[in-house]
Amino acid sequence: MRVVIAEDLALLRDGLIRLLEAHEFTVVAAVESGPQLRDALVEHRPDVAVVDVRLPPTFTDEGLQAAIEARGQVPGLPILVLSQHVEQLYARELLSDDRGAVGYLLKDRVFDVGQFLDAVRRVAEGGTAMDPAVISQLLAKHGDEGPMASLTPREQEVLGEMAEGRSNSAIAGRLFITEKAVSKHINNIFTKLDLPPSGDDSRRVRAVLAWLNNN
Amino acid sequence: MIRADRPAATGRLYLLAWSLLLVALAATGVVLLALFSVAMVLTAIWIGLPIAVMLTPLIRSLADTCRRVLGQFLDEGPIPSPYSPLPQGTFPARIRAVFTDPGTWRDMAWLLFNGTVGAVVALMPAVLVGHAVYQTLYATVLWRVVPDLYGLPVENQTEAFVALVPAVIELALFWRATPALLRLYARMSRWLLAPTEKARLHARVEHLATSRADTIDAQASEVRRIERDLHDGAQARLVALGMSLGMAEELLSQDPDTARRLLTEAREATRQALDELRDLVRGIHPPVLVERGLDGAVRALAVSQQLPIDVDIDLPGRAPDPVESAAYFAVAEVLTNAVKHSGAGRAWVRITHVAGRLMILVGDDGRGGAEESGGSGLRGIRRRLDSFDGTMNIVSPAGGPTIVTMELPCALSSPKTWPSSATG
């Protein structure tokens, strides 16, 4: 899989390159600024890009802006955004084109190599990878009011896992239940939140995220 | 506001009433001045001092009433008060404060002026109307009783009607001149009632000294808090991390299972250290403020709250960093209060830049009753704003809504060209 990396700190950039190359990814470009990232994304059209939010020369959210812009030019270009902090606003902006193939994770998530690589692959395949911090904030926002309150604790757990972008089998593995139980929970969630049923994993995740964002 | 929102005729009557009130205040002032003078004489036998100290608050409140009233005629706010605050302390301290405050002596000058020239000017409208009324009565009834109009013999009704001529002139004069007279009176009074430039600067220096001391205190305790958080948090975790890694290195060949467990612990310690650093950084200067400026940061803040928050920001440029930071934390604190305590169903934030000031309005539809004394949060905001010469005003009647207005003087830099965003 061909990857573009954008990270301005050499230490982290080298770490990411080493990590990804050790797991059969090919890093086609590793850049360190916003303008370079814009060029690299359009030139290489990678299978997935791993992008730091804050990049030179402005040290503002240049990486995020470059990513959103590139997705405007190349719709659905898979991008995984990494940051030292998570903002609901950024997550919302990344998800707003409703094409999937986006991820937004805290840099700490790289520590868990297996899960991080899983997230990179998921995004490359058109799925979603949202940081647990984003999801837990979204869930907390709904608190114990509205339709969210009608979900059982187990269903809320499943909803959280699903919103992060995991597939049924991954959820089943993490919660130690069968895939069949997972899909039953998911059907209940969709009924209770009044969402149209969908067989497509990634479309389903987007529907849930849109619901959480807008309600 | 006294003139604009009333029809002309009632407006003039209203002004007439005000002028009579001002005359009454001037008369009160004369009495107070006389008492104060007596007190001055009696200082020779000490007894005058307590009397003077007791009279001073009365004189000041009279002067302050006039400052408020006269401010209306000048179409500006109330005339500012020039006094240094009276100390609550010992009697000698209060005596010293009364006698060393130039405001006290300027008040005496004002009372003297107000009781003489001022009273005459303020009395003019009433004199004009009063005399016109007398002339009218004379022309219709009184000439029969006193057939003599200022030396001219009056023999019949036709001749008596001549008395109406001055009445008409006087009424016309009253009509034309009353607003100008009151403004003249107000301007003359302002000259003595308003603080002198020296007093104004003195008050300003005092305010700056206090707010600077507060700012330094707040910053010092902030730095201490950061030091403590780093020392007990991230630093301690890095030490633990180093220990776990060292032990894992030692055990790697003999006991790989324990080594793996230690490595997992090390990873967890790193994650926790990062969490703590993240919280700390957010409290010092939120990263989103660096990345998006005040506009984006407040929007990000609004999105993450549990209430629906309506955000309307219209800033043609960026405020200086410290101002943005103060404004952001102020909005965050007020919103936190709204979410936690007000029971509001929604809240709103408006930020604009008007006449060299950043104007921030945060409101909620909750139950109101928010008070600055209620928590250290709002007081902290005031202190923070104070160091930028900013102000905060809380309106929160019981039953709501709560509206907090904050103003920060600042210039905006020319707008940065932000990379365009697909989502705007």
XYZ file of C-alpha atoms in Angstrom:
639
model
C 0.000 0.000 0.000
C 1.376 3.408 -0.967
C 1.460 5.993 1.799
C 2.218 9.704 1.996
C 3.321 10.950 5.417
C 3.180 14.587 6.520
C 4.818 15.326 9.862
C 7.150 18.186 10.666
C 8.992 16.666 13.621
C 11.779 14.515 12.203
C 11.705 12.115 15.144
C 8.032 11.293 14.664
C 8.294 11.283 10.886
C 11.094 8.724 10.958
C 9.187 6.679 13.521
C 6.088 6.579 11.331
C 8.121 5.639 8.251
C 9.832 2.830 10.147
C 6.570 1.581 11.595
C 4.689 1.568 8.299
C 7.541 0.139 6.198
C 7.956 -2.689 8.705
C 4.333 -3.644 7.989
C 4.356 -3.818 4.202
C 3.392 -0.236 3.483
C 5.447 1.724 0.951
C 6.102 5.313 1.944
C 6.143 7.142 -1.379
C 6.647 10.572 0.143
C 7.378 11.907 3.627
C 6.898 15.679 3.688
C 7.146 18.306 6.409
C 5.010 21.270 5.379
C 1.548 22.165 4.117
C 2.499 23.179 0.579
C 4.660 20.059 0.151
C 1.741 17.942 1.330
C -0.623 19.536 -1.192
C 1.798 18.750 -4.016
C 2.546 15.228 -2.795
C -1.132 14.281 -2.448
C -1.993 15.376 -5.960
C 1.208 14.017 -7.513
C 1.304 10.592 -5.846
C -2.397 9.906 -5.298
C -1.458 7.540 -2.438
C -3.641 4.715 -1.165
C -3.665 6.538 2.156
C -2.064 9.647 3.648
C -1.073 10.017 7.303
C -1.160 13.728 8.096
C -0.306 15.824 11.161
C -2.856 18.596 11.764
C -0.321 21.273 12.588
C 2.333 21.896 9.964
C 4.699 24.677 8.936
C 4.963 27.327 7.588
C 2.024 28.794 9.541
C 1.907 26.149 12.289
C -1.860 26.426 12.223
C -4.160 23.597 11.114
C -2.375 23.558 7.773
C -2.287 19.761 7.510
C -6.031 19.500 8.053
C -6.746 22.244 5.514
C -4.446 20.616 2.938
C -6.181 17.294 3.501
C -9.670 18.746 3.109
C -8.554 20.640 0.029
C -6.994 17.571 -1.541
C -10.194 15.642 -0.952
C -11.979 18.424 -2.796
C -9.751 17.783 -5.808
C -9.534 14.012 -5.477
C -12.873 12.987 -3.931
C -12.593 10.256 -1.353
C -8.783 10.388 -1.159
C -8.111 8.350 2.005
C -6.614 10.532 4.737
C -5.777 9.702 8.328
C -5.252 12.860 10.380
C -3.105 12.710 13.515
C -3.045 15.356 16.222
C -1.863 16.069 19.749
C -5.423 17.047 20.669
C -8.855 16.227 19.299
C -11.527 18.740 18.401
C -15.113 17.832 17.588
C -15.053 20.655 15.074
C -12.208 19.093 13.087
C -13.866 15.679 13.146
C -17.052 17.249 11.867
C -15.219 19.015 9.047
C -13.418 15.858 7.990
C -16.649 13.880 7.942
C -18.712 16.561 6.269
C -18.181 15.439 2.661
C -19.760 12.095 3.579
C -17.402 10.069 1.410
C -15.726 8.076 4.139
C -12.063 7.109 3.907
C -11.145 9.477 6.727
C -9.531 8.989 10.073
C -8.842 11.317 12.960
C -6.701 9.979 15.783
C -4.638 11.228 18.672
C -0.940 10.673 18.113
C -0.883 8.432 21.195
C -2.832 5.798 19.289
C 0.322 4.983 17.373
C 1.577 3.249 20.539
C -0.821 0.404 19.977
C 0.764 -0.680 16.735
C -1.823 -3.312 15.866
C -4.776 -0.998 16.280
C -3.030 1.876 14.548
C -2.206 -0.219 11.472
C -5.753 -1.510 11.526
C -6.999 2.075 11.423
C -4.654 2.981 8.541
C -5.857 -0.016 6.538
C -9.485 0.715 7.312
C -9.167 4.274 6.057
C -7.307 3.103 2.945
C -10.207 0.779 2.199
C -12.730 3.609 2.439
C -13.715 3.111 6.071
C -13.566 5.443 9.041
C -11.288 5.632 12.060
C -12.426 8.063 14.727
C -10.525 8.520 17.941
C -12.226 7.057 21.017
C -11.903 10.522 22.598
C -14.016 12.052 19.812
C -16.630 9.348 20.164
C -16.794 9.432 23.939
C -17.243 13.223 23.839
C -20.000 12.814 21.264
C -21.709 10.160 23.364
C -21.302 12.195 26.543
C -22.904 15.146 24.779
C -26.054 13.132 24.326
C -25.957 12.183 27.962
C -29.016 10.511 29.386
C -31.565 12.362 27.328
C -33.342 11.591 24.086
C -33.157 8.386 22.097
C -29.648 7.684 23.423
C -31.122 6.997 26.846
C -33.196 4.153 25.422
C -30.053 2.175 24.485
C -28.958 -0.557 26.852
C -25.406 -0.260 28.251
C -24.303 -3.028 25.903
C -25.835 -1.291 22.916
C -24.083 1.927 23.926
C -20.806 0.032 24.013
C -21.449 -1.394 20.563
C -22.444 2.049 19.309
C -19.148 3.501 20.596
C -17.085 0.783 18.914
C -19.034 1.160 15.684
C -18.696 4.944 15.672
C -14.926 4.593 15.961
C -15.208 2.755 12.634
C -14.861 -0.919 13.528
C -16.431 -3.764 11.572
C -18.807 -6.284 13.137
C -16.103 -8.884 13.511
C -13.716 -6.414 15.128
C -16.413 -5.317 17.557
C -17.215 -8.924 18.353
C -13.535 -9.575 19.051
C -13.191 -6.593 21.350
C -16.374 -7.145 23.363
C -16.001 -10.950 23.498
C -19.398 -11.608 21.921
C -20.418 -13.319 18.713
C -20.731 -11.457 15.419
C -24.356 -12.444 15.368
C -24.935 -10.755 18.720
C -23.163 -7.660 17.396
C -25.403 -7.414 14.368
C -28.460 -7.897 16.573
C -27.316 -5.015 18.809
C -26.648 -2.887 15.760
C -30.114 -3.538 14.371
C -31.606 -2.473 17.712
C -29.478 0.690 17.747
C -30.585 1.617 14.250
C -34.219 1.056 15.160
C -33.996 3.088 18.349
C -32.149 5.965 16.701
C -34.556 5.796 13.770
C -31.789 5.330 11.176
C -32.362 3.554 7.839
C -30.811 0.059 7.909
C -27.694 -0.397 5.809
C -25.664 -3.440 4.892
C -22.597 -1.424 3.930
C -20.246 -1.161 6.933
C -18.743 2.184 6.087
C -22.054 3.789 5.121
C -23.454 2.564 8.420
C -20.645 4.201 10.388
C -21.167 7.478 8.560
C -24.877 7.401 9.341
C -24.153 6.909 13.033
C -21.562 9.689 13.096
C -23.891 12.043 11.272
C -26.612 11.229 13.783
C -24.298 11.856 16.733
C -23.049 15.108 15.225
C -26.415 16.542 14.355
C -28.713 15.470 17.123
C -32.827 61.069 26.041
C -34.720 63.653 28.029
C -35.576 65.602 24.941
C -35.784 63.133 22.117
C -38.503 60.744 23.185
C -41.160 63.273 24.273
C -43.446 65.564 22.323
C -42.147 69.165 22.437
C -44.740 70.624 24.844
C -44.454 67.966 27.560
C -40.711 67.965 26.894
C -40.521 71.653 27.842
C -42.665 71.086 30.948
C -40.393 68.199 31.835
C -37.353 70.445 31.519
C -39.110 73.036 33.651
C -39.627 70.412 36.345
C -35.975 69.412 36.133
C -34.824 73.003 36.446
C -36.948 73.423 39.581
C -35.472 70.233 40.993
C -31.982 71.535 40.259
C -32.804 74.759 42.077
C -33.999 72.698 45.039
C -30.751 70.718 44.964
C -28.796 73.958 44.799
C -30.689 75.238 47.851
C -29.905 72.008 49.718
C -26.296 72.495 48.702
C -26.263 75.989 50.182
C -27.462 74.569 53.504
C -24.772 71.869 53.417
C -22.128 74.432 52.479
C -23.176 76.610 55.406
C -23.018 73.637 57.783
C -19.622 72.645 56.437
C -18.338 76.195 56.886
C -19.552 76.180 60.480
C -17.792 72.844 60.961
C -14.603 74.380 59.584
C -14.838 77.205 62.089
C -15.506 74.691 64.869
C -12.356 72.703 64.007
C -10.654 75.249 66.210
C -12.229 73.404 69.128
C -11.925 69.933 67.413
C -15.640 69.271 67.441
C -15.820 70.515 63.819
C -13.798 67.591 62.496
C -16.339 64.810 63.100
C -19.109 67.069 61.780
C -17.149 67.730 58.585
C -16.454 64.012 58.181
C -20.168 63.256 58.646
C -21.221 65.954 56.194
C -18.829 64.812 53.476
C -20.802 61.720 52.370
C -23.974 63.853 52.224
C -22.269 66.465 50.079
C -20.777 63.786 47.865
C -24.069 62.024 47.331
C -25.699 65.354 46.471
C -22.906 66.076 43.999
C -23.191 62.559 42.550
C -26.930 63.015 42.075
C -26.232 66.196 40.155
C -23.553 64.378 38.118
C -26.106 61.798 37.036
C -28.848 64.346 36.287
C -26.555 66.715 34.412
C -25.037 63.921 32.373
C -28.444 63.581 30.719
C -28.478 67.197 29.551
C -25.022 66.786 28.058
C -25.998 63.719 26.027
C -23.113 61.814 27.496
C -23.067 59.419 30.384
C -23.067 60.624 33.973
C -20.230 62.995 34.823
C -17.547 60.795 36.421
C -16.988 61.032 40.163
C -13.578 62.421 41.143
C -13.258 61.138 44.710
C -10.756 58.720 46.089
C -12.748 56.178 48.091
C -13.237 57.008 51.783
C -11.334 54.501 53.922
C -13.342 52.386 56.351
C -10.511 52.543 58.835
C -9.814 54.707 61.851
C -11.267 58.151 62.359
C -7.972 60.022 61.765
C -7.544 58.142 58.485
C -10.994 59.258 57.399
C -10.316 62.838 58.385
C -7.114 62.792 56.397
C -8.901 61.267 53.401
C -11.612 63.944 53.495
C -9.243 66.862 53.821
C -6.551 65.716 51.406
C -8.953 64.802 48.612
C -9.052 67.741 46.173
C -12.571 66.555 45.338
C -13.744 67.832 48.726
C -12.588 71.377 48.019
C -13.812 71.375 44.464
C -17.197 70.339 45.862
C -17.171 73.422 48.124
C -16.403 75.606 45.128
C -19.203 73.908 43.239
C -21.692 74.359 46.103
C -20.828 78.060 46.188
C -21.180 78.425 42.435
C -24.324 76.292 42.387
C -25.967 78.328 45.121
C -25.347 81.598 43.250
C -24.724 81.747 39.506
C -25.881 78.162 38.982
C -29.141 78.649 40.805
C -29.863 81.820 38.811
C -29.298 80.066 35.514
C -31.345 77.065 36.607
C -34.107 79.316 37.881
C -34.418 81.246 34.585
C -36.971 78.938 32.898
C -39.189 79.027 35.990
C -38.855 82.827 36.230
C -39.808 83.255 32.567
C -42.852 81.010 32.851
C -43.842 82.426 36.220
C -43.712 86.018 35.017
C -45.557 85.177 31.802
C -48.325 83.601 33.847
C -48.474 86.688 36.061
C -48.691 88.990 32.998
C -51.504 86.902 31.560
C -53.422 87.026 34.815
C -52.828 90.770 34.942
C -54.122 91.295 31.402
C -57.323 89.424 32.147
C -58.194 89.983 35.816
C -55.644 91.717 37.973
C -55.626 95.105 36.138
C -58.982 95.847 37.664
C -57.444 95.552 41.129
C -54.071 97.217 40.470
C -54.567 99.632 37.553
C -50.867 100.241 37.153
C -48.515 98.220 34.901
C -44.944 99.039 35.848
C -45.723 102.782 36.076
C -48.145 102.896 33.111
C -51.752 103.641 34.088
C -54.158 100.961 32.841
C -57.675 102.222 32.266
C -59.513 99.631 30.178
C -59.301 96.056 28.951
C -57.689 97.041 25.635
C -54.833 98.742 27.426
C -54.560 95.802 29.783
C -53.979 93.470 26.847
C -50.645 95.255 26.301
C -49.431 93.200 29.248
C -49.774 90.115 27.054
C -46.941 91.307 24.805
C -44.179 90.630 27.351
C -45.965 87.386 28.342
C -45.784 86.111 24.764
C -42.150 87.185 24.453
C -41.301 85.465 27.712
C -43.037 82.245 26.729
C -41.281 82.271 23.367
C -38.002 82.873 25.118
C -38.767 80.036 27.556
C -39.534 77.764 24.623
C -36.405 78.654 22.717
C -33.904 79.056 25.504
C -34.721 76.422 28.155
C -32.754 73.495 26.623
C -29.806 75.828 25.989
C -29.997 77.218 29.520
C -29.960 73.786 31.078
C -27.089 72.744 28.859
C -25.221 75.895 29.833
C -25.891 75.113 33.493
C -24.719 71.534 32.988
C -21.530 72.626 31.216
C -20.663 75.129 33.909
C -21.291 72.566 36.621
C -19.302 69.928 34.825
C -16.303 72.184 34.940
C -16.304 71.888 38.744
C -17.937 68.467 39.143
C -15.828 66.435 36.745
C -12.467 65.174 37.912
C -9.536 67.344 36.941
C -7.070 65.804 34.534
C -4.763 65.322 37.501
C -7.433 63.528 39.538
C -8.361 61.412 36.532
C -4.749 60.368 35.991
C -4.363 59.736 39.697
C -7.371 57.411 39.725
C -6.081 55.725 36.592
C -2.644 55.113 38.050
C -4.226 53.670 41.161
C -6.386 51.347 39.088
C -3.433 50.257 36.976
C -1.330 49.565 40.048
C -4.071 47.355 41.511
C -4.761 45.508 38.300
C -1.057 45.017 37.677
C -0.573 43.550 41.123
C -3.577 41.267 40.570
C -2.251 40.181 37.204
C 1.177 39.403 38.575
C -0.363 37.444 41.456
C -2.592 35.484 39.124
C 0.286 34.719 36.788
C 2.567 33.662 39.593
C -0.001 31.245 40.984
C -0.650 29.975 37.456
C 3.048 29.265 36.989
C 3.142 27.513 40.381
C 0.171 25.373 39.364
C 1.863 24.411 36.097
C 5.063 23.559 37.920
C 3.169 21.373 40.384
C 1.187 19.645 37.642
C 4.350 18.873 35.666
C 6.227 17.754 38.731
C 3.536 15.437 40.080
C 2.211 14.392 36.688
C 4.176 14.052 33.493
C 7.583 14.187 35.158
C 6.712 11.445 37.661
C 5.245 9.306 34.894
C 8.379 9.651 32.782
C 10.440 8.476 35.741
C 8.160 5.449 36.145
C 8.394 4.878 32.408
C 12.177 4.904 32.506
C 12.143 2.441 35.397
C 9.793 0.060 33.617
C 11.930 0.198 30.484
C 15.138 -0.375 32.462
C 13.669 -3.380 34.220
C 12.252 -4.766 30.998
C 15.703 -4.477 29.408
C 17.218 -6.460 32.262
C 14.589 -9.172 32.177
C 14.361 -9.484 28.404
C 16.473 -12.645 28.136
C 15.602 -14.437 31.403
C 11.919 -13.633 31.799
C 10.367 -12.415 28.537
C 6.816 -12.591 29.932
C 7.498 -10.168 32.763
C 9.483 -8.002 30.358
C 6.454 -7.830 28.048
C 4.196 -6.895 30.971
C 6.607 -4.107 31.937
C 6.654 -2.837 28.370
C 2.857 -2.708 28.344
C 2.987 -0.748 31.584
C 5.524 1.596 30.048
C 3.231 2.226 27.098
C 0.321 2.943 29.429
C 2.454 5.343 31.502
C 3.387 7.202 28.304
C -0.254 7.491 27.320
C -1.202 8.868 30.718
C 1.682 11.346 30.675
C 0.478 12.546 27.281
C -3.096 12.864 28.562
C -1.911 15.014 31.425
C 0.287 17.151 29.235
C -2.616 17.603 26.842
C -4.885 18.844 29.621
C -2.148 21.113 30.888
C -1.524 22.597 27.437
C -5.234 23.137 26.935
C -5.323 25.115 30.170
C -2.304 27.246 29.247
C -3.135 28.004 25.639
C -5.594 25.797 23.777
C -4.007 24.439 20.577
C -7.156 25.158 18.586
C -6.648 28.862 19.389
C -3.234 28.697 17.744
C -4.607 26.812 14.776
C -7.857 28.661 14.147
C -7.743 31.932 16.053
C -10.506 33.184 18.331
C -13.218 32.634 15.747
C -12.423 28.958 15.144
C -11.585 28.258 18.775
C -14.920 29.585 20.035
C -16.735 27.573 17.361
C -14.807 24.466 18.393
C -15.711 25.202 21.992
C -19.379 25.591 21.116
C -19.439 22.296 19.208
C -18.052 20.407 22.184
C -20.560 21.741 24.736
C -23.589 19.810 25.862
C -25.918 22.691 24.998
C -26.793 23.835 21.519
C -24.863 27.084 21.186
C -25.511 29.693 18.560
C -22.242 31.343 17.519
C -22.084 34.597 15.604
C -18.610 36.034 15.164
C -17.789 38.938 12.917
C -14.128 39.899 13.144
C -12.366 41.453 10.164
C -8.940 40.463 11.539
C -7.124 38.789 14.417
C -6.778 40.298 17.866
C -3.346 40.129 19.531
C -2.566 36.687 20.992
C -2.951 37.604 24.682
C -6.292 39.290 24.020
C -7.526 36.283 22.043
C -6.494 34.036 24.868
C -8.217 36.164 27.532
C -11.361 36.378 25.411
C -11.359 32.628 24.776
C -11.003 31.693 28.431
C -13.663 34.233 29.381
C -16.144 32.758 26.901
C -15.225 29.230 28.009
C -15.784 30.065 31.674
C -19.131 31.752 31.086
C -20.310 28.870 28.892
C -19.192 26.363 31.516
C -21.255 28.247 34.095
C -24.230 28.264 31.750
C -23.987 24.507 31.200
C -23.332 23.637 34.835
C -25.532 25.992 36.816
C -28.138 27.733 34.715
C -30.226 24.778 33.553
C -30.351 26.534 30.177
C -31.763 24.901 27.056
C -29.591 26.946 24.757
C -26.902 29.580 24.793
C -25.416 32.050 22.356
C -22.121 33.820 21.764
C -21.690 37.012 19.746
C -18.297 38.535 19.086
C -17.730 41.733 17.142
C -15.180 44.514 17.007
C -16.631 47.990 17.416
C -14.816 51.287 17.904
C -11.500 49.731 18.867
C -13.080 47.264 21.280
C -13.672 43.558 21.117
C -17.307 43.142 22.196
C -18.279 39.737 23.526
C -21.811 38.778 24.452
C -22.568 35.414 26.020
C -26.145 34.616 26.952
C -28.270 31.686 27.994
C -31.961 31.099 28.552
C -31.448 29.503 31.967
C -32.820 30.425 35.357
C -30.550 33.441 35.906
C -29.295 34.553 39.289
C -25.638 34.267 38.281
C -23.458 36.293 40.605
C -19.847 37.198 40.521
C -19.535 36.385 44.194
C -20.995 32.951 43.480
C -17.764 31.474 42.226
C -14.122 32.219 41.683
C -14.599 31.631 37.950
C -16.291 34.912 37.120
C -13.958 36.830 39.420
C -11.033 35.202 37.642
C -12.418 36.404 34.322
C -12.749 39.938 35.606
C -9.146 39.889 36.790
C -7.965 38.526 33.473
C -9.937 41.155 31.528
C -8.815 43.876 33.905
C -5.205 43.435 32.927
C -6.216 44.398 29.380
C -8.388 47.293 30.594
C -11.342 45.160 29.711
C -14.700 45.158 31.453
C -17.362 42.608 32.267
C -21.010 43.177 33.029
C -23.393 40.467 34.213
C -27.138 40.829 33.883
C -28.838 37.820 35.383
C -32.245 38.472 36.931
C -33.863 35.594 38.789
C -35.753 33.598 36.186
C -33.215 34.526 33.506
C -31.996 35.077 30.932
C -28.359 35.612 31.831
C -26.372 37.915 29.612
C -22.689 38.549 30.190
C -21.145 41.416 28.257
C -17.403 41.721 28.007
C -15.339 44.401 26.315
C -11.641 44.357 25.553
C -9.933 47.315 23.946
C -7.674 46.080 21.166
C -6.684 46.644 17.569
C -7.214 43.930 14.981
C -4.387 42.920 12.720
C -5.100 42.774 9.020
C -6.843 39.524 8.180
C -4.544 36.624 7.574
C -5.208 34.768 4.375
C -6.345 31.444 5.693
C -6.019 28.433 3.460
C -9.510 27.996 2.102
C -11.440 25.183 3.657
C -13.862 22.975 1.812
C -16.327 23.342 4.626
C -15.908 27.071 5.131
